[in-house]
Amino acid sequence: MAKKSDIQLVKSDGTRLDGRSPTDLRPLKITAGVLKQANGSALVEWGRNKVLAAVYGPRECFPKMLTNPYRAAINARYLMAPFSGNEEHSRSGPNRRSQEISKVIQHVFENLVLTEQFPKTMIDICIEVLQSDGGTRIAAVTAASVALADAGIPMRDLACGVGVGKASGQLLADLDKGEDNFGESDIPTVISPRTGELLLYQMDGMLTREEISRGFDLATEACMKVHAKQVEALKKKYDTVLEEAGSNGE
Amino acid sequence: MKKIVVPGEQVSDRPVQCDGCFVDAGKTFATTMSLATDERVIPLKGRYVPVLGDFVVGIVKESIVIGYLLDLNSPYLAKLGDRDCREEYRHGDVVSVKLASVNEVHDAMAMEPRKLEGGTLVAIEPVKVPRVIGRNGSMLALVQDHTGAQVSVGKNGRVYVKGGNVALAVQAINKICAEAHTSGLTERMTDFLKREAARSEQVN
């Protein structure tokens, strides 16, 4: 039986199986404000991933035991739809993996949102993965970040991320499902683009110190491209109104 | 020049204290989606947080021992004491109140209740309230003059419309909110209200 390392994920000309170069991202489209009922929402279509995020709040905190008199509680909920992939996600509802991802997403936004402005309240971030193809937690953070900004919740910065990893001995940015499953290592990375601070860094597999350092540089560079798309999506929502009003706002 | 800024985007290269901003390393950055003009930041979206002295439109949510709990279209509720009420309220009643005290965790006490009956309640973004009122109440006067409606605007983003052409007044308020961040809005609203008022007169 062939080992994982025998699977060629990078072609001899240096391109990946889908034709991307090692630093290329998959096509990324972000749409802000897709749900009318939510305070803020976003749809991220990243390669074959489709992730929907909705933000509700700040609202009265329920259950009451989670109330913090000094700051708002953040309640992140990441779920994969039963039809999102063709593997282990066929059962609806939370599981071990989704609880872990919900927890790390909550930590990302606890470090970004100015929770001290809304004591005793709760901010709900609901994320639904409609279609998955590797890197869904990064797509989830990207969508949630845009949804929070769309909801008008004060934040220090937008969170943007990308998965980097190693496949066929080469460092790659934005791994798809095949590269993630059959590669040597993957590191979902989320940074705050304004300061470069690290918000999420989860490594799976083995890398050398030098590869980690190079991988982080690769991730930072890719995150900036994601950040540009996030800003574009948020501004586009208001640009439409500017155009409709027949004014350029100057 | 006006521009739309996103959270974390630099607004000024010097420290400026204003709502919707924070200062880091001597520079000022936006915290919410805002319209920035020369070191002035106007948030485009946000929840209402009770402020002392605000006139707000609340909905009676619950009857408690000391009086009532009011929903203020905010994460925080306001208490209205029985002693301040001239009449008894029921769940769902709409009252305009003044916030008499607000503590450090934003819990408010309301006073001077006035029951609002027989009109239409419109919910708008609390950050758009100053635009709906206009400079010295000019925009509000414009809507009232052209529709004949009596419009009460609560700081919490609840607008109560009664009498006159309610449908046109609501349409105008929604248009103001949708285009709040654009310039030349007063002129456009004047044209819009004149045109629509004339049209509704023709229909009638």
CSV table of N, CA, C and O in Angstrom, one decimal, chain B residues 36-109:
chain,number,residue,atom,x,y,z
B,36,ALA,N,-15.1,58.3,7.7
B,36,ALA,CA,-14.0,59.1,8.3
B,36,ALA,C,-13.8,60.4,7.5
B,36,ALA,O,-13.7,60.3,6.3
B,37,THR,N,-13.8,61.5,8.2
B,37,THR,CA,-13.5,62.8,7.5
B,37,THR,C,-12.6,63.6,8.4
B,37,THR,O,-13.0,64.0,9.5
B,38,ASP,N,-11.4,63.9,7.9
B,38,ASP,CA,-10.5,64.7,8.7
B,38,ASP,C,-10.5,64.5,10.2
B,38,ASP,O,-10.9,65.4,10.9
B,39,GLU,N,-10.1,63.4,10.7
B,39,GLU,CA,-10.0,63.1,12.1
B,39,GLU,C,-11.4,63.0,12.8
B,39,GLU,O,-11.5,63.1,14.0
B,40,ARG,N,-12.5,63.0,12.0
B,40,ARG,CA,-13.8,62.8,12.6
B,40,ARG,C,-14.4,61.5,12.1
B,40,ARG,O,-14.3,61.2,10.9
B,41,VAL,N,-14.9,60.7,13.0
B,41,VAL,CA,-15.4,59.4,12.6
B,41,VAL,C,-16.9,59.2,12.9
B,41,VAL,O,-17.3,59.4,14.1
B,42,ILE,N,-17.7,58.8,12.0
B,42,ILE,CA,-19.1,58.6,12.2
B,42,ILE,C,-19.4,57.1,11.9
B,42,ILE,O,-19.3,56.6,10.8
B,43,PRO,N,-19.7,56.3,13.0
B,43,PRO,CA,-19.9,54.9,12.8
B,43,PRO,C,-21.1,54.7,11.9
B,43,PRO,O,-22.1,55.4,11.9
B,44,LEU,N,-21.1,53.7,11.1
B,44,LEU,CA,-22.2,53.3,10.1
B,44,LEU,C,-23.1,52.3,10.7
B,44,LEU,O,-24.2,52.2,10.2
B,45,LYS,N,-22.8,51.7,11.7
B,45,LYS,CA,-23.6,50.7,12.4
B,45,LYS,C,-23.2,50.5,13.8
B,45,LYS,O,-22.1,50.8,14.2
B,46,GLY,N,-24.1,50.1,14.7
B,46,GLY,CA,-23.8,49.9,16.1
B,46,GLY,C,-25.0,49.8,16.9
B,46,GLY,O,-26.1,50.2,16.5
B,47,ARG,N,-24.9,49.2,18.1
B,47,ARG,CA,-26.0,49.0,19.0
B,47,ARG,C,-26.1,50.3,19.9
B,47,ARG,O,-25.1,51.0,20.1
B,48,TYR,N,-27.3,50.5,20.4
B,48,TYR,CA,-27.5,51.6,21.3
B,48,TYR,C,-27.1,51.3,22.7
B,48,TYR,O,-27.4,50.2,23.2
B,49,VAL,N,-26.3,52.1,23.4
B,49,VAL,CA,-26.0,52.0,24.8
B,49,VAL,C,-26.6,53.1,25.5
B,49,VAL,O,-26.4,54.3,25.1
B,50,PRO,N,-27.3,52.9,26.6
B,50,PRO,CA,-28.0,54.0,27.3
B,50,PRO,C,-27.0,55.1,27.8
B,50,PRO,O,-26.0,54.8,28.3
B,51,VAL,N,-27.5,56.3,27.6
B,51,VAL,CA,-26.7,57.5,28.0
B,51,VAL,C,-27.6,58.4,28.8
B,51,VAL,O,-28.8,58.6,28.5
B,52,LEU,N,-27.1,58.9,29.9
B,52,LEU,CA,-27.8,59.7,30.8
B,52,LEU,C,-28.5,60.9,30.1
B,52,LEU,O,-27.8,61.6,29.3
B,53,GLY,N,-29.8,61.1,30.3
B,53,GLY,CA,-30.5,62.3,29.7
B,53,GLY,C,-31.1,62.0,28.4
B,53,GLY,O,-31.8,62.9,27.8
B,54,ASP,N,-30.8,60.8,27.8
B,54,ASP,CA,-31.4,60.5,26.4
B,54,ASP,C,-32.9,60.4,26.5
B,54,ASP,O,-33.4,59.7,27.4
B,55,PHE,N,-33.6,60.9,25.5
B,55,PHE,CA,-35.0,60.5,25.3
B,55,PHE,C,-35.1,59.3,24.4
B,55,PHE,O,-34.5,59.3,23.3
B,56,VAL,N,-35.7,58.3,24.9
B,56,VAL,CA,-35.8,57.0,24.1
B,56,VAL,C,-37.2,56.5,24.1
B,56,VAL,O,-38.1,56.9,24.9
B,57,VAL,N,-37.4,55.7,23.1
B,57,VAL,CA,-38.8,55.0,22.9
B,57,VAL,C,-38.6,53.6,23.4
B,57,VAL,O,-37.8,52.8,22.8
B,58,GLY,N,-39.3,53.2,24.5
B,58,GLY,CA,-39.2,51.8,25.0
B,58,GLY,C,-40.4,51.1,24.8
B,58,GLY,O,-41.5,51.6,24.6
B,59,ILE,N,-40.3,49.7,24.9
B,59,ILE,CA,-41.5,48.9,24.9
B,59,ILE,C,-41.5,48.1,26.2
B,59,ILE,O,-40.5,47.6,26.7
B,60,VAL,N,-42.7,48.1,26.9
B,60,VAL,CA,-42.8,47.5,28.2
B,60,VAL,C,-42.6,46.0,28.0
B,60,VAL,O,-43.3,45.4,27.2
B,61,LYS,N,-41.6,45.5,28.7
B,61,LYS,CA,-41.2,44.1,28.5
B,61,LYS,C,-41.8,43.2,29.7
B,61,LYS,O,-42.2,42.1,29.5
B,62,GLU,N,-41.8,43.8,30.8
B,62,GLU,CA,-42.1,43.0,32.0
B,62,GLU,C,-42.6,43.9,33.1
B,62,GLU,O,-42.1,45.0,33.2
B,63,SER,N,-43.5,43.4,34.0
B,63,SER,CA,-43.9,44.1,35.2
B,63,SER,C,-43.1,43.6,36.3
B,63,SER,O,-43.0,42.4,36.5
B,64,ILE,N,-42.4,44.5,37.1
B,64,ILE,CA,-41.6,44.0,38.3
B,64,ILE,C,-42.1,44.7,39.5
B,64,ILE,O,-43.0,45.5,39.5
B,65,VAL,N,-41.5,44.3,40.7
B,65,VAL,CA,-42.0,44.8,42.0
B,65,VAL,C,-42.0,46.4,42.0
B,65,VAL,O,-43.0,47.0,42.4
B,66,ILE,N,-40.9,47.0,41.5
B,66,ILE,CA,-40.9,48.5,41.6
B,66,ILE,C,-41.5,49.2,40.4
B,66,ILE,O,-41.7,50.4,40.4
B,67,GLY,N,-41.9,48.5,39.4
B,67,GLY,CA,-42.6,49.1,38.3
B,67,GLY,C,-42.5,48.3,37.0
B,67,GLY,O,-43.1,47.2,37.0
B,68,TYR,N,-41.7,48.7,36.0
B,68,TYR,CA,-41.6,48.0,34.7
B,68,TYR,C,-40.2,47.9,34.2
B,68,TYR,O,-39.4,48.7,34.6
B,69,LEU,N,-40.0,46.9,33.4
B,69,LEU,CA,-38.7,46.8,32.6
B,69,LEU,C,-39.0,47.2,31.2
B,69,LEU,O,-40.0,46.7,30.6
B,70,LEU,N,-38.2,48.1,30.7
B,70,LEU,CA,-38.4,48.5,29.3
B,70,LEU,C,-37.3,48.0,28.4
B,70,LEU,O,-36.1,48.0,28.7
B,71,ASP,N,-37.8,47.5,27.2
B,71,ASP,CA,-36.8,47.1,26.2
B,71,ASP,C,-36.4,48.4,25.4
B,71,ASP,O,-37.3,49.1,24.8
B,72,LEU,N,-35.1,48.7,25.3
B,72,LEU,CA,-34.7,49.9,24.7
B,72,LEU,C,-34.0,49.7,23.3
B,72,LEU,O,-33.2,50.5,22.9
B,73,ASN,N,-34.2,48.5,22.7
B,73,ASN,CA,-33.6,48.2,21.4
B,73,ASN,C,-32.0,48.3,21.6
B,73,ASN,O,-31.3,48.8,20.9
B,74,SER,N,-31.7,47.7,22.8
B,74,SER,CA,-30.3,47.7,23.2
B,74,SER,C,-30.0,46.4,24.0
B,74,SER,O,-31.0,45.8,24.4
B,75,PRO,N,-28.8,46.1,24.3
B,75,PRO,CA,-28.5,44.9,25.1
B,75,PRO,C,-29.0,45.1,26.5
B,75,PRO,O,-29.0,44.2,27.3
B,76,TYR,N,-29.2,46.4,26.9
B,76,TYR,CA,-29.5,46.7,28.3
B,76,TYR,C,-31.0,47.2,28.4
B,76,TYR,O,-31.5,47.8,27.6
B,77,LEU,N,-31.6,46.8,29.6
B,77,LEU,CA,-33.0,47.2,29.8
B,77,LEU,C,-33.0,48.4,30.7
B,77,LEU,O,-32.0,48.7,31.4
B,78,ALA,N,-34.1,49.1,30.8
B,78,ALA,CA,-34.3,50.3,31.7
B,78,ALA,C,-35.4,49.9,32.6
B,78,ALA,O,-36.4,49.3,32.3
B,79,LYS,N,-35.2,50.4,33.9
B,79,LYS,CA,-36.3,50.2,34.9
B,79,LYS,C,-37.1,51.5,34.9
B,79,LYS,O,-36.5,52.6,34.9
B,80,LEU,N,-38.4,51.3,35.0
B,80,LEU,CA,-39.3,52.5,35.1
B,80,LEU,C,-40.1,52.3,36.4
B,80,LEU,O,-40.8,51.3,36.6
B,81,GLY,N,-39.9,53.2,37.4
B,81,GLY,CA,-40.5,53.1,38.7
B,81,GLY,C,-42.0,53.4,38.6
B,81,GLY,O,-42.5,54.2,37.8
B,82,ASP,N,-42.8,52.7,39.5
B,82,ASP,CA,-44.3,52.9,39.6
B,82,ASP,C,-44.6,54.4,39.9
B,82,ASP,O,-45.5,54.9,39.4
B,83,ARG,N,-43.7,54.9,40.8
B,83,ARG,CA,-44.0,56.3,41.3
B,83,ARG,C,-44.0,57.3,40.2
B,83,ARG,O,-44.6,58.3,40.3
B,84,ASP,N,-43.2,57.1,39.1
B,84,ASP,CA,-43.1,58.0,38.0
B,84,ASP,C,-44.3,57.9,37.0
B,84,ASP,O,-44.4,58.6,36.1
B,85,CYS,N,-45.1,56.8,37.2
B,85,CYS,CA,-46.2,56.5,36.2
B,85,CYS,C,-47.5,57.0,36.6
B,85,CYS,O,-47.9,56.8,37.8
B,86,ARG,N,-48.2,57.7,35.7
B,86,ARG,CA,-49.6,58.2,36.0
B,86,ARG,C,-50.6,57.1,35.7
B,86,ARG,O,-51.7,57.2,36.1
B,87,GLU,N,-50.2,56.1,34.9
B,87,GLU,CA,-51.2,55.1,34.6
B,87,GLU,C,-50.5,53.7,34.6
B,87,GLU,O,-49.2,53.7,34.7
B,88,GLU,N,-51.3,52.7,34.5
B,88,GLU,CA,-50.7,51.4,34.5
B,88,GLU,C,-50.4,50.9,33.1
B,88,GLU,O,-51.2,51.2,32.1
B,89,TYR,N,-49.3,50.3,32.9
B,89,TYR,CA,-48.9,49.8,31.5
B,89,TYR,C,-49.0,48.3,31.4
B,89,TYR,O,-48.9,47.6,32.4
B,90,ARG,N,-49.2,47.9,30.2
B,90,ARG,CA,-49.3,46.4,29.9
B,90,ARG,C,-48.1,46.0,29.1
B,90,ARG,O,-47.5,46.8,28.4
B,91,HIS,N,-47.8,44.7,29.0
B,91,HIS,CA,-46.8,44.2,28.2
B,91,HIS,C,-47.0,44.6,26.7
B,91,HIS,O,-48.1,44.4,26.2
B,92,GLY,N,-46.0,45.2,26.1
B,92,GLY,CA,-46.1,45.6,24.7
B,92,GLY,C,-46.4,47.0,24.5
B,92,GLY,O,-46.3,47.5,23.4
B,93,ASP,N,-46.8,47.7,25.6
B,93,ASP,CA,-47.1,49.2,25.4
B,93,ASP,C,-45.8,49.9,25.1
B,93,ASP,O,-44.7,49.6,25.5
B,94,VAL,N,-46.0,51.0,24.2
B,94,VAL,CA,-44.9,51.8,23.8
B,94,VAL,C,-44.9,53.1,24.6
B,94,VAL,O,-45.9,53.8,24.6
B,95,VAL,N,-43.7,53.4,25.2
B,95,VAL,CA,-43.6,54.6,26.0
B,95,VAL,C,-42.4,55.4,25.7
B,95,VAL,O,-41.3,54.8,25.4
B,96,SER,N,-42.5,56.7,25.6
B,96,SER,CA,-41.2,57.5,25.5
B,96,SER,C,-40.8,57.9,26.9
B,96,SER,O,-41.7,58.3,27.7
B,97,VAL,N,-39.6,57.8,27.2
B,97,VAL,CA,-39.0,58.1,28.5
B,97,VAL,C,-37.7,58.8,28.4
B,97,VAL,O,-37.1,58.8,27.4
B,98,LYS,N,-37.4,59.4,29.5
B,98,LYS,CA,-36.0,60.1,29.6
B,98,LYS,C,-35.2,59.2,30.6
B,98,LYS,O,-35.7,58.7,31.6
B,99,LEU,N,-33.9,59.0,30.3
B,99,LEU,CA,-33.1,58.2,31.1
B,99,LEU,C,-32.5,59.1,32.3
B,99,LEU,O,-31.8,60.0,32.0
B,100,ALA,N,-33.0,58.8,33.5
B,100,ALA,CA,-32.7,59.6,34.6
B,100,ALA,C,-31.3,59.2,35.2
B,100,ALA,O,-30.6,60.1,35.8
B,101,SER,N,-30.9,58.0,35.1
B,101,SER,CA,-29.6,57.6,35.6
B,101,SER,C,-29.1,56.3,34.9
B,101,SER,O,-30.0,55.5,34.5
B,102,VAL,N,-27.8,56.3,34.7
B,102,VAL,CA,-27.2,55.1,34.0
B,102,VAL,C,-26.0,54.8,34.8
B,102,VAL,O,-25.2,55.6,35.1
B,103,ASN,N,-25.9,53.5,35.2
B,103,ASN,CA,-24.7,53.1,36.0
B,103,ASN,C,-23.6,52.6,35.2
B,103,ASN,O,-23.6,52.6,33.9
B,104,GLU,N,-22.5,52.1,35.8
B,104,GLU,CA,-21.3,51.8,35.1
B,104,GLU,C,-21.4,50.5,34.2
B,104,GLU,O,-20.6,50.4,33.3
B,105,VAL,N,-22.4,49.7,34.5
B,105,VAL,CA,-22.7,48.6,33.6
B,105,VAL,C,-23.9,48.8,32.7
B,105,VAL,O,-24.5,47.9,32.2
B,106,HIS,N,-24.2,50.1,32.5
B,106,HIS,CA,-25.2,50.6,31.5
B,106,HIS,C,-26.6,50.2,31.9
B,106,HIS,O,-27.5,50.3,31.1
B,107,ASP,N,-26.9,49.9,33.2
B,107,ASP,CA,-28.3,49.7,33.6
B,107,ASP,C,-28.9,51.1,33.8
B,107,ASP,O,-28.3,51.9,34.5
B,108,ALA,N,-30.1,51.3,33.3
B,108,ALA,CA,-30.7,52.6,33.3
B,108,ALA,C,-32.0,52.7,34.1
B,108,ALA,O,-32.7,51.7,34.3
B,109,MET,N,-32.2,53.8,34.7
B,109,MET,CA,-33.5,54.1,35.3
B,109,MET,C,-34.2,55.2,34.5
B,109,MET,O,-33.6,56.2,34.1
